[in-house]
């Protein structure tokens, strides 16, 4: 029933597992694991049968805490990332708990956010899908107890900049956009092996929170004051990460979005997916003061997704606010959760208080061609509900053009539609 990770194939195990299996076979540092293939999901294998099959496979790994992640048909392709749309369960250990986590991944295939994401895409043939029906394989790997983790944009052209985002603790803080990470830009000199590199840019962020494993629980914690503005990576580690990213891009045949973890001085690759949309040019994450009446000075954050949109500001702090969002609104939020994906089909633009350009929300915004500005600290307080705002996702700026005018939209300056961005 189970497939060793190094033997994973796209038609049986999905894109995520297949990419990691290829990197593992090539000798890159990928945590060991196995895959519950499409056939187990299609056959609706009973819980006890699944649990009994998992038990010896987990023992072969040494019975460690594991990460259980989706590897769905059509996921992690060059056309669609499905970033954050399916379930991941970290820090599970017993066969019974892992079986429950596998079933949670299966169930997430038909969650509202996953269904909505697929509805926005053209159907892709192949990739293990039978008659166009979605299918779910599940990847089980040893969990890396990361001291630092993050995401890397690894280009396949030597002259392009490698972008690395990093923060303290486990990776969900970075990919979920709940922390604004440090950002490093790396450029290669020459083409032969791309080994001579330099750090072209370095932005150290105020990293206020972190996520760590405590037994079989994930625990969010405040970062100690002395570490909030301390760089997460030294140059040697940055260079090593860049080399791993370039190898992954070469092996997998194109630029890659690579999730990585650093533990006890060892770097690990925990995911690699094709880049579905280009990154905007880097911008500085500096915010201004609260806008005054008639003040059109822009607030500055991080460029997350290119394009320009103008619309009424809608403060969204959680699902309770979803019903207030109308087509053409600009979402102003602390961060975006993958469950918010349906909003990205109607929003004109997105502004977040935390997050980096490689977070799941930023990836999906770029796929949807929605302008996004990230890491604009205090945005939900700086921008008033109903204000007419202009989001420039390439410059990384947000301009409050008019103060709130009640529920009515301004006449003669209708908000741009999501499909109308340049």
Coordinates of N, CA, C and O in Angstrom, one line a residue, residues 25 46 82-83 96 118 127-128 132 148 150 159 165 177 187 200 208 210 221 242 251 296 308 311 329 332 389 399 406:
X25 N 16.9 11.0 -4.4 CA 17.7 10.1 -5.2 C 19.0 10.7 -5.7 O 20.0 10.1 -5.9
X46 N -10.0 1.6 4.9 CA -10.5 1.8 6.3 C -9.4 2.2 7.2 O -8.2 1.9 7.0
X82 N -1.4 25.3 -5.8 CA -2.3 25.0 -4.7 C -1.7 25.2 -3.4 O -1.9 24.5 -2.4
X83 N -0.9 26.3 -3.3 CA -0.1 26.6 -2.1 C -1.0 26.8 -0.9 O -1.9 27.7 -0.9
X96 N -1.9 5.4 14.9 CA -3.3 5.8 14.9 C -3.4 7.3 14.6 O -4.2 7.7 13.8
X118 N -9.6 25.1 -7.2 CA -9.7 24.4 -8.5 C -10.7 25.0 -9.4 O -10.5 24.9 -10.6
X127 N -1.5 13.8 -14.4 CA -1.1 14.0 -13.1 C -1.8 13.1 -12.1 O -2.0 13.4 -10.9
X128 N -2.2 11.9 -12.6 CA -2.8 10.9 -11.7 C -4.3 11.1 -11.5 O -4.9 10.3 -10.8
X132 N -10.6 13.2 -14.7 CA -10.7 14.6 -14.3 C -11.1 14.7 -12.8 O -11.2 15.9 -12.3
X148 N 15.7 27.4 12.5 CA 15.4 28.5 11.6 C 14.8 27.7 10.4 O 15.2 26.6 10.0
X150 N 12.4 28.5 6.4 CA 11.9 29.5 5.5 C 11.6 28.9 4.1 O 11.5 27.7 3.9
X159 N 22.1 34.3 -13.9 CA 22.2 35.8 -13.6 C 21.0 36.2 -12.7 O 21.0 37.4 -12.3
X165 N 13.9 33.7 2.3 CA 13.2 34.2 3.4 C 13.4 33.3 4.6 O 13.3 32.1 4.4
X177 N 2.5 33.3 6.5 CA 2.5 34.7 6.5 C 2.3 35.4 7.9 O 1.9 36.5 8.0
X187 N 23.3 36.5 -5.6 CA 23.6 36.5 -7.1 C 24.8 35.7 -7.3 O 25.8 35.8 -6.6
X200 N 23.6 40.0 -2.4 CA 23.4 41.3 -3.0 C 22.5 42.2 -2.2 O 22.5 43.4 -2.3
X208 N 8.6 38.8 15.4 CA 8.0 38.9 16.7 C 7.6 37.5 17.3 O 7.5 37.4 18.5
X210 N 7.3 32.9 16.9 CA 7.9 31.7 16.3 C 7.0 30.6 16.7 O 6.2 30.6 17.6
X221 N 5.2 31.0 20.2 CA 5.9 31.8 21.3 C 6.3 33.1 20.8 O 6.6 33.3 19.6
X242 N 21.6 28.7 -1.2 CA 21.5 29.0 -2.6 C 22.0 27.9 -3.5 O 21.4 27.6 -4.5
X251 N 17.9 20.0 -11.3 CA 17.4 18.6 -11.3 C 15.9 18.6 -11.7 O 15.5 17.6 -12.4
X296 N -1.7 62.2 0.8 CA -1.6 61.1 -0.1 C -0.2 60.4 -0.2 O 0.1 59.7 -1.1
X308 N -1.7 47.2 -10.2 CA -2.2 48.3 -9.5 C -3.7 48.2 -9.4 O -4.4 47.8 -10.4
X311 N -9.6 50.7 -4.8 CA -10.9 50.2 -4.3 C -11.1 50.6 -2.8 O -10.1 51.1 -2.1
X329 N -13.3 45.2 -3.5 CA -12.7 45.7 -2.3 C -11.2 45.4 -2.2 O -10.7 44.4 -2.8
X332 N -7.6 44.6 3.8 CA -6.6 45.0 4.7 C -6.6 44.1 5.9 O -7.6 44.1 6.6
X389 N -8.4 53.4 -1.4 CA -6.9 53.1 -1.4 C -6.4 52.6 -2.8 O -7.2 52.0 -3.5
X399 N -1.6 53.9 -1.1 CA -1.9 55.3 -0.9 C -3.3 55.4 -0.5 O -4.2 54.9 -1.2
X406 N -18.6 56.5 4.3 CA -19.7 55.7 4.6 C -19.8 54.5 3.7 O -18.8 54.0 3.1

